[in-house]
Amino acid sequence: MYAQVVKSEGSKTRDEMTPEELAFQDRIDRGEKIEPKEWMPEGYRKTLIRQIGQHAHSEIVGQLPEGNWITRAPTLERKAILLAKVQDEAGHGLYLYSAAETLGVSRDELMELLHAGKMKYSSIFNYPTLTWADMGAVGWLVDGAAIMNQVPLQRTSYGPYSRAMIRICKEESFHQRQGYAIMMKMAQGTPAQKRMAQDALNRLWYPSLMMFGPSDKDSVHSAQSMAWKIKMNTNDELRQKFVDQTVPQAEYLGLTVPDPDLKWNEEKGGYDFSEPDWSEFYDVLAGNGPCNKDRLGARVKAWEDGAWFRDALVVHAEKAAARRAVAAE
Amino acid sequence: MSKEWPLWEVFIRGQHGLNHRHVGSLHAPDAEMAILNARDVYTRRNEGVSIWVVPSAQITASSPSEKGPLFEPSNSKVYRHPTFFDIPDEVGHM
């Protein structure tokens, strides 16, 4: 999931709700969409800002690990495809910032919270992309995991978030397929290329499983968010679905999922698999992953280095407007 | 913090000559840049043949709390729909 461990505000039983809160919950239960100017509980608004903001930040920071390979793509075609994909991520970030802005927060405020370390982005982007095969594995696994989470979110209760998700999902399938196409090429290539593909899978498998967030038994914020339909499935449900979908894809590639305990369980109709190392997850979230400093540093530098340019365009626009006003007199 | 670029609402006419349709919003310093940004943000897959941008501050919206009084009058006027009228089959297609 692109939003992990989103702190949710309050969790009330129906007896504890005010009449307004009850009516609001009933609307959500009926499947109605909540729109920006309508009444909503403060907790709903705050939780959504956190979740959509974190999601937007993930799209933007998520450009960095792949941007790393644009200048070194093996062919011009691969380079053009990777550029298009990274550009999509920028677009996805922008759709989501706009959705968050309808809740009364500005995009610049969200940026500043990210840069101050007060808002998170997905832990997955704090891992390095060491070889070209990682571009394959990121598209296949990371975008695959994101799709798993985003498809149900198209039905989320908040109108602008739902519409952003619909737009994103339309474009996301290209991301996963271009990644898998890279993996096929590598896995069917020379023995050295196949080893690179296997190595990428080995390194990115568990961090991808972590994207869905902690196990349901440790996920304290889920219940309220699910009642509000801003979270549609539990973390473990989505993780299971992801594993069930991905294992046959790995088999097709002739690659081995790095989990000795991975086994088909006929009874549950899904795979049994090993949990990721959750202490590593919390450590990366706390800022101690291999690339946390680089990623945030790159974002802050881009923001600060671009400040003069953003300001210059504002001044230019103001001067042009003043000139037009004089001409019109 | 320097001044934030204003927000614009983006409307796009698709390939088939239908109305411009609201697709989302974005930040830009002026109208010209808003059109260029809208091209990059909302038409990466050839979604449109024409773009309108409008400063978000210029949009006046009906209030959700007025939904009842605003739209209720049309509820009782079912005769505005063609299916209100029973036309015998022998008349043919109408």
Coordinates of C-alpha atoms in Angstrom, one line a residue:
Chain A
M1 CA 0.0 0.0 0.0
Y2 CA 1.2 3.5 -0.7
A3 CA -0.2 4.7 2.6
Q4 CA 1.1 2.6 5.6
V5 CA 0.2 3.0 9.2
V6 CA -2.0 6.0 8.7
K7 CA -3.1 7.2 12.2
S8 CA -6.8 7.3 12.4
E9 CA -8.8 9.6 14.5
G10 CA -11.2 8.2 17.1
S11 CA -13.4 5.2 16.8
K12 CA -16.9 5.5 18.1
T13 CA -19.8 3.1 18.5
R14 CA -23.2 4.2 17.3
D15 CA -24.2 4.9 20.9
E16 CA -21.4 7.4 21.2
M17 CA -22.1 9.2 17.9
T18 CA -23.8 12.6 17.7
P19 CA -26.9 12.8 15.4
E20 CA -24.7 14.4 12.7
E21 CA -22.1 11.7 13.0
L22 CA -24.8 9.0 12.8
A23 CA -26.3 10.6 9.6
F24 CA -22.8 10.8 8.1
Q25 CA -22.1 7.1 8.9
D26 CA -25.4 6.1 7.4
R27 CA -24.6 8.0 4.2
I28 CA -21.4 6.1 3.9
D29 CA -23.1 2.8 4.7
R30 CA -25.6 3.5 1.9
G31 CA -22.6 3.9 -0.5
E32 CA -23.1 7.6 -1.0
K33 CA -20.0 9.7 -1.9
I34 CA -18.9 12.5 0.4
E35 CA -18.1 15.7 -1.4
P36 CA -15.7 18.5 -0.3
K37 CA -18.2 21.1 0.9
E38 CA -20.4 18.7 2.8
W39 CA -20.3 18.2 6.6
M40 CA -17.8 15.6 7.8
P41 CA -16.4 14.6 11.2
E42 CA -13.1 16.3 11.9
G43 CA -11.5 12.9 12.3
Y44 CA -12.6 11.8 8.9
R45 CA -11.1 15.0 7.4
K46 CA -7.8 14.6 9.3
T47 CA -7.3 10.9 8.6
L48 CA -8.0 11.5 4.9
I49 CA -5.5 14.4 4.7
R50 CA -2.9 12.1 6.3
Q51 CA -3.7 9.2 4.0
I52 CA -4.1 11.0 0.7
G53 CA -1.0 13.2 1.6
Q54 CA 1.1 10.1 2.3
H55 CA -0.1 8.5 -0.9
A56 CA 0.8 11.7 -2.9
H57 CA 4.2 11.9 -1.3
S58 CA 4.8 8.2 -2.2
E59 CA 4.1 8.9 -5.9
I60 CA 6.5 11.9 -5.9
V61 CA 9.3 10.2 -3.9
G62 CA 8.6 7.1 -5.9
Q63 CA 10.0 8.8 -9.0
L64 CA 13.5 8.8 -7.5
P65 CA 14.5 5.1 -7.5
E66 CA 13.4 4.8 -11.1
G67 CA 14.7 8.2 -12.2
N68 CA 18.0 6.8 -11.1
W69 CA 18.0 4.6 -14.2
I70 CA 16.7 6.9 -16.9
T71 CA 20.1 8.0 -18.1
R72 CA 21.3 4.4 -18.1
A73 CA 18.4 2.5 -19.7
P74 CA 19.7 -0.2 -22.1
T75 CA 18.0 1.1 -25.2
L76 CA 16.3 4.3 -26.4
E77 CA 12.9 2.6 -26.3
R78 CA 13.4 1.5 -22.7
K79 CA 14.5 5.0 -21.8
A80 CA 11.4 6.5 -23.4
I81 CA 9.1 4.0 -21.6
L82 CA 10.8 4.6 -18.3
L83 CA 10.5 8.4 -18.7
A84 CA 6.8 8.0 -19.5
K85 CA 6.3 5.9 -16.4
V86 CA 8.2 8.3 -14.1
Q87 CA 6.2 11.2 -15.6
D88 CA 3.0 9.3 -14.8
E89 CA 4.1 9.1 -11.2
A90 CA 4.4 12.9 -11.1
G91 CA 0.9 13.1 -12.5
H92 CA -0.4 10.7 -9.9
G93 CA 1.1 12.8 -7.2
L94 CA -0.5 15.9 -8.5
Y95 CA -4.0 14.3 -8.8
L96 CA -3.7 13.2 -5.2
Y97 CA -2.4 16.6 -3.9
S98 CA -5.4 18.2 -5.6
A99 CA -7.7 15.7 -3.8
A100 CA -6.1 16.5 -0.5
E101 CA -6.5 20.2 -1.1
T102 CA -10.2 19.9 -1.3
L103 CA -10.0 19.0 2.4
G104 CA -8.6 22.4 3.3
V105 CA -4.9 21.9 3.3
S106 CA -2.6 23.5 0.7
R107 CA -0.1 21.6 -1.4
D108 CA 2.8 23.7 -0.1
E109 CA 1.8 22.9 3.4
L110 CA 1.8 19.2 2.6
M111 CA 5.3 19.6 1.0
E112 CA 6.6 21.3 4.0
L113 CA 5.3 18.6 6.3
L114 CA 7.0 16.0 4.2
H115 CA 10.3 17.9 4.1
A116 CA 10.2 18.4 7.9
G117 CA 9.8 14.7 8.3
K118 CA 6.3 15.1 9.8
M119 CA 4.6 13.2 7.0
K120 CA 5.7 9.8 5.6
Y121 CA 5.8 8.1 2.2
S122 CA 5.9 4.4 1.5
S123 CA 8.8 2.5 3.1
I124 CA 9.5 0.8 -0.3
F125 CA 11.1 3.8 -1.8
N126 CA 13.8 3.8 0.8
Y127 CA 15.4 0.8 -0.8
P128 CA 18.1 1.3 -3.5
T129 CA 17.7 0.3 -7.2
L130 CA 21.0 -1.3 -7.9
T131 CA 20.7 -2.8 -11.3
W132 CA 18.5 -2.5 -14.4
A133 CA 16.6 -5.6 -13.3
D134 CA 15.3 -3.6 -10.4
M135 CA 13.4 -1.5 -12.9
G136 CA 11.6 -4.7 -13.9
A137 CA 11.1 -5.8 -10.3
V138 CA 9.8 -2.4 -9.2
G139 CA 7.2 -2.2 -12.0
W140 CA 6.2 -5.8 -11.5
L141 CA 6.1 -6.0 -7.7
V142 CA 5.9 -2.5 -6.3
D143 CA 3.3 -1.3 -8.9
G144 CA 1.6 -4.6 -8.6
A145 CA 1.2 -4.2 -4.9
A146 CA 0.1 -0.6 -5.4
I147 CA -2.6 -1.7 -7.9
M148 CA -3.8 -4.3 -5.3
N149 CA -4.5 -1.5 -2.9
Q150 CA -5.7 1.1 -5.4
V151 CA -8.3 -0.8 -7.3
P152 CA -10.6 -1.2 -4.2
L153 CA -9.9 2.4 -3.3
Q154 CA -11.7 3.5 -6.4
R155 CA -14.9 2.8 -4.3
T156 CA -13.7 4.9 -1.4
S157 CA -16.3 7.2 0.3
Y158 CA -14.6 10.5 -0.5
G159 CA -15.5 11.7 -4.0
P160 CA -12.3 13.5 -5.0
Y161 CA -10.1 10.6 -3.7
S162 CA -12.2 8.1 -5.5
R163 CA -12.0 10.0 -8.8
A164 CA -8.2 10.4 -8.4
M165 CA -7.9 6.6 -7.9
I166 CA -10.0 5.9 -11.0
R167 CA -7.7 8.0 -13.1
I168 CA -4.6 6.5 -11.5
C169 CA -5.8 2.9 -11.9
K170 CA -6.4 3.5 -15.6
E171 CA -2.7 4.3 -16.0
E172 CA -1.1 2.0 -13.5
S173 CA -1.5 -1.3 -15.5
F174 CA 1.0 0.0 -18.0
H175 CA 3.5 0.4 -15.1
Q176 CA 3.2 -3.2 -14.0
R177 CA 3.2 -4.7 -17.5
Q178 CA 6.3 -2.7 -18.6
G179 CA 8.1 -4.0 -15.4
Y180 CA 7.1 -7.6 -16.1
A181 CA 8.2 -7.2 -19.7
I182 CA 11.7 -6.2 -18.4
M183 CA 11.7 -9.2 -16.1
M184 CA 10.8 -11.6 -19.0
K185 CA 13.6 -10.2 -21.1
M186 CA 16.1 -10.6 -18.3
A187 CA 14.9 -14.0 -17.1
Q188 CA 15.0 -15.4 -20.7
G189 CA 18.4 -13.7 -21.4
T190 CA 21.9 -14.8 -20.6
P191 CA 22.6 -16.7 -17.3
A192 CA 24.1 -13.4 -16.0
Q193 CA 20.9 -11.5 -16.8
K194 CA 18.8 -14.2 -15.2
R195 CA 20.9 -13.9 -12.1
M196 CA 20.3 -10.2 -12.0
A197 CA 16.6 -10.7 -12.3
Q198 CA 16.7 -13.3 -9.5
D199 CA 18.7 -10.9 -7.3
A200 CA 16.2 -8.1 -7.9
L201 CA 13.4 -10.4 -6.8
N202 CA 15.4 -11.5 -3.8
R203 CA 15.9 -8.0 -2.6
L204 CA 12.5 -6.5 -3.4
W205 CA 10.2 -9.4 -2.3
Y206 CA 9.9 -8.7 1.4
P207 CA 10.0 -4.9 1.1
S208 CA 7.0 -5.3 -1.4
L209 CA 5.1 -7.4 1.2
M210 CA 5.7 -4.7 3.7
M211 CA 3.9 -2.2 1.5
F212 CA 0.6 -3.5 2.7
G213 CA 1.5 -2.4 6.3
P214 CA 1.7 -4.4 9.5
S215 CA -0.3 -7.5 10.2
D216 CA -4.0 -7.0 11.0
K217 CA -3.4 -8.1 14.6
D218 CA -1.0 -5.1 15.0
S219 CA -2.9 -2.7 12.8
V220 CA -4.6 -0.4 15.3
H221 CA -6.1 2.1 13.0
S222 CA -7.9 -0.2 10.6
A223 CA -11.4 -0.5 12.1
Q224 CA -12.4 3.2 11.9
S225 CA -10.9 3.7 8.5
M226 CA -12.8 0.7 7.2
A227 CA -16.0 2.0 8.7
W228 CA -15.5 5.2 6.9
K229 CA -14.6 3.4 3.7
I230 CA -11.3 5.1 3.3
K231 CA -9.6 1.7 3.7
M232 CA -11.5 -1.1 1.8
N233 CA -9.6 -4.3 2.8
T234 CA -7.4 -5.3 5.7
N235 CA -3.6 -5.3 5.2
D236 CA -3.4 -9.1 5.5
E237 CA -6.2 -9.7 2.9
L238 CA -4.4 -7.6 0.3
R239 CA -1.0 -9.1 1.1
Q240 CA -2.5 -12.6 0.6
K241 CA -4.1 -11.6 -2.6
F242 CA -0.8 -10.2 -3.8
V243 CA 1.2 -13.3 -3.0
D244 CA -1.4 -15.5 -4.7
Q245 CA -1.3 -13.4 -7.8
T246 CA 2.5 -13.0 -7.9
V247 CA 3.8 -16.5 -7.2
P248 CA 2.6 -18.0 -10.5
Q249 CA 4.1 -15.0 -12.3
A250 CA 7.5 -15.7 -10.7
E251 CA 7.1 -19.3 -11.8
Y252 CA 6.5 -18.3 -15.4
L253 CA 9.7 -16.3 -15.3
G254 CA 11.5 -19.4 -13.9
L255 CA 12.5 -17.3 -10.8
T256 CA 12.3 -18.5 -7.2
V257 CA 10.5 -16.4 -4.6
P258 CA 13.0 -16.1 -1.7
D259 CA 10.8 -17.8 0.9
P260 CA 11.6 -21.5 1.8
D261 CA 8.3 -21.7 3.6
L262 CA 6.2 -20.7 0.6
K263 CA 3.7 -23.4 0.0
W264 CA 0.2 -23.8 -1.6
N265 CA -2.4 -24.4 1.0
E266 CA -5.3 -26.2 -0.6
E267 CA -7.6 -25.7 2.3
K268 CA -7.5 -21.9 2.3
G269 CA -7.0 -21.7 -1.5
G270 CA -4.0 -19.6 -1.2
Y271 CA -0.3 -19.7 -0.4
D272 CA 1.2 -19.9 3.1
F273 CA 4.2 -17.6 3.2
S274 CA 6.7 -16.0 5.6
E275 CA 6.0 -12.6 7.1
P276 CA 8.5 -9.9 6.4
D277 CA 10.8 -8.8 9.2
W278 CA 8.6 -6.2 10.9
S279 CA 11.4 -4.8 12.9
E280 CA 13.1 -3.8 9.7
F281 CA 9.8 -2.2 8.5
Y282 CA 9.5 0.0 11.6
D283 CA 13.2 0.8 11.4
V284 CA 12.9 2.0 7.7
L285 CA 9.7 4.0 8.7
A286 CA 11.6 5.6 11.5
G287 CA 14.1 6.9 9.0
N288 CA 16.9 4.3 9.1
G289 CA 16.4 2.6 5.8
P290 CA 19.3 2.4 3.3
C291 CA 18.1 5.5 1.3
N292 CA 15.9 7.6 3.6
K293 CA 18.4 10.4 3.8
D294 CA 19.1 10.4 0.0
R295 CA 15.4 10.4 -0.9
L296 CA 14.3 13.2 1.4
G297 CA 17.4 15.1 0.7
A298 CA 16.7 15.0 -3.0
R299 CA 13.2 16.2 -2.5
V300 CA 14.2 19.1 -0.2
K301 CA 17.0 20.1 -2.6
A302 CA 14.6 20.1 -5.6
W303 CA 12.1 22.2 -3.6
E304 CA 14.7 24.7 -2.4
D305 CA 16.6 24.9 -5.7
G306 CA 13.3 25.5 -7.6
A307 CA 12.1 28.3 -5.2
W308 CA 13.6 31.2 -7.2
F309 CA 11.9 29.8 -10.4
R310 CA 8.5 29.4 -8.8
D311 CA 8.7 32.9 -7.4
A312 CA 9.9 34.4 -10.7
L313 CA 6.9 32.9 -12.5
V314 CA 4.6 34.5 -9.9
V315 CA 6.2 37.9 -10.3
H316 CA 6.0 37.6 -14.1
A317 CA 2.3 36.7 -13.9
E318 CA 1.6 39.6 -11.6
K319 CA 3.5 42.1 -13.9
A320 CA 1.7 40.8 -17.0
A321 CA -1.7 41.1 -15.3
A322 CA -0.8 44.7 -14.2
R323 CA 0.2 45.5 -17.8
R324 CA -3.1 44.1 -19.1
A325 CA -5.0 46.2 -16.6
V326 CA -3.3 49.4 -17.7
A327 CA -3.9 48.6 -21.4
A328 CA -7.6 48.0 -20.7
E329 CA -8.0 51.4 -19.0
Chain B
M1 CA 7.2 30.4 2.6
S2 CA 6.9 32.1 -0.8
K3 CA 3.5 32.7 -2.4
E4 CA 1.8 29.5 -3.7
W5 CA 0.7 29.3 -7.3
P6 CA -3.0 29.8 -7.6
L7 CA -5.3 26.8 -8.3
W8 CA -7.0 26.2 -11.6
E9 CA -9.9 23.9 -12.6
V10 CA -9.3 22.0 -15.8
F11 CA -11.9 21.1 -18.4
I12 CA -11.2 18.9 -21.4
R13 CA -13.1 18.2 -24.6
G14 CA -12.5 14.6 -25.6
Q15 CA -12.1 13.2 -29.1
H16 CA -15.8 12.9 -29.9
G17 CA -17.0 16.5 -29.9
L18 CA -18.8 16.3 -26.6
N19 CA -18.8 19.1 -24.0
H20 CA -15.7 20.1 -22.1
R21 CA -15.7 18.0 -19.0
H22 CA -14.1 18.8 -15.6
V23 CA -11.2 16.5 -15.1
G24 CA -9.4 18.0 -12.0
S25 CA -7.3 20.9 -10.9
L26 CA -3.7 22.0 -10.8
H27 CA -1.5 24.9 -9.7
A28 CA 0.0 27.3 -12.2
P29 CA 1.3 30.9 -12.0
D30 CA -0.9 32.1 -14.9
A31 CA -3.5 30.9 -17.4
E32 CA -0.9 30.2 -20.1
M33 CA 1.1 27.9 -17.8
A34 CA -2.1 26.4 -16.5
I35 CA -2.9 25.2 -20.1
L36 CA 0.6 23.8 -20.6
N37 CA 0.5 22.0 -17.2
A38 CA -2.9 20.7 -17.9
R39 CA -1.6 19.2 -21.2
D40 CA 1.1 17.3 -19.2
V41 CA -1.1 16.4 -16.2
Y42 CA -4.4 15.5 -17.8
T43 CA -3.8 14.6 -21.5
R44 CA -0.7 12.3 -21.5
R45 CA -2.7 9.6 -23.4
N46 CA -4.3 11.8 -26.0
E47 CA -7.5 12.3 -23.9
G48 CA -8.4 15.6 -25.4
V49 CA -8.6 18.0 -28.4
S50 CA -9.3 21.2 -26.4
I51 CA -8.5 22.5 -22.9
W52 CA -10.2 25.2 -20.7
V53 CA -8.7 26.4 -17.5
V54 CA -10.5 28.6 -15.0
P55 CA -9.2 30.0 -11.7
S56 CA -10.7 27.9 -9.0
A57 CA -11.6 31.1 -7.0
Q58 CA -13.9 32.1 -9.9
I59 CA -16.1 29.0 -9.6
T60 CA -19.4 29.5 -7.7
A61 CA -20.9 26.2 -6.6
S62 CA -24.3 25.4 -5.3
S63 CA -24.2 24.4 -1.6
P64 CA -24.8 20.8 -0.7
S65 CA -27.3 21.9 2.0
E66 CA -29.5 23.5 -0.7
K67 CA -29.6 20.2 -2.6
G68 CA -33.3 19.6 -1.6
P69 CA -34.9 23.0 -2.5
L70 CA -32.7 23.3 -5.6
F71 CA -33.5 20.0 -7.3
E72 CA -36.8 19.0 -5.7
P73 CA -39.0 20.9 -8.2
S74 CA -38.0 18.6 -11.0
N75 CA -38.9 15.5 -9.1
S76 CA -42.6 15.9 -9.5
K77 CA -42.5 16.6 -13.2
V78 CA -42.3 13.1 -14.6
Y79 CA -44.1 14.2 -17.7
R80 CA -40.9 15.7 -18.9
H81 CA -39.7 12.2 -19.7
P82 CA -40.9 10.6 -22.9
T83 CA -41.8 7.3 -21.1
F84 CA -44.5 9.1 -19.2
F85 CA -46.8 8.8 -22.3
D86 CA -48.3 5.5 -23.4
I87 CA -48.3 5.3 -27.1
P88 CA -49.9 2.2 -28.6
D89 CA -47.6 -0.3 -30.4
E90 CA -49.6 0.0 -33.7
V91 CA -48.4 3.6 -34.0
G92 CA -44.9 2.3 -34.7
H93 CA -41.6 3.8 -33.6
M94 CA -41.8 7.3 -32.0

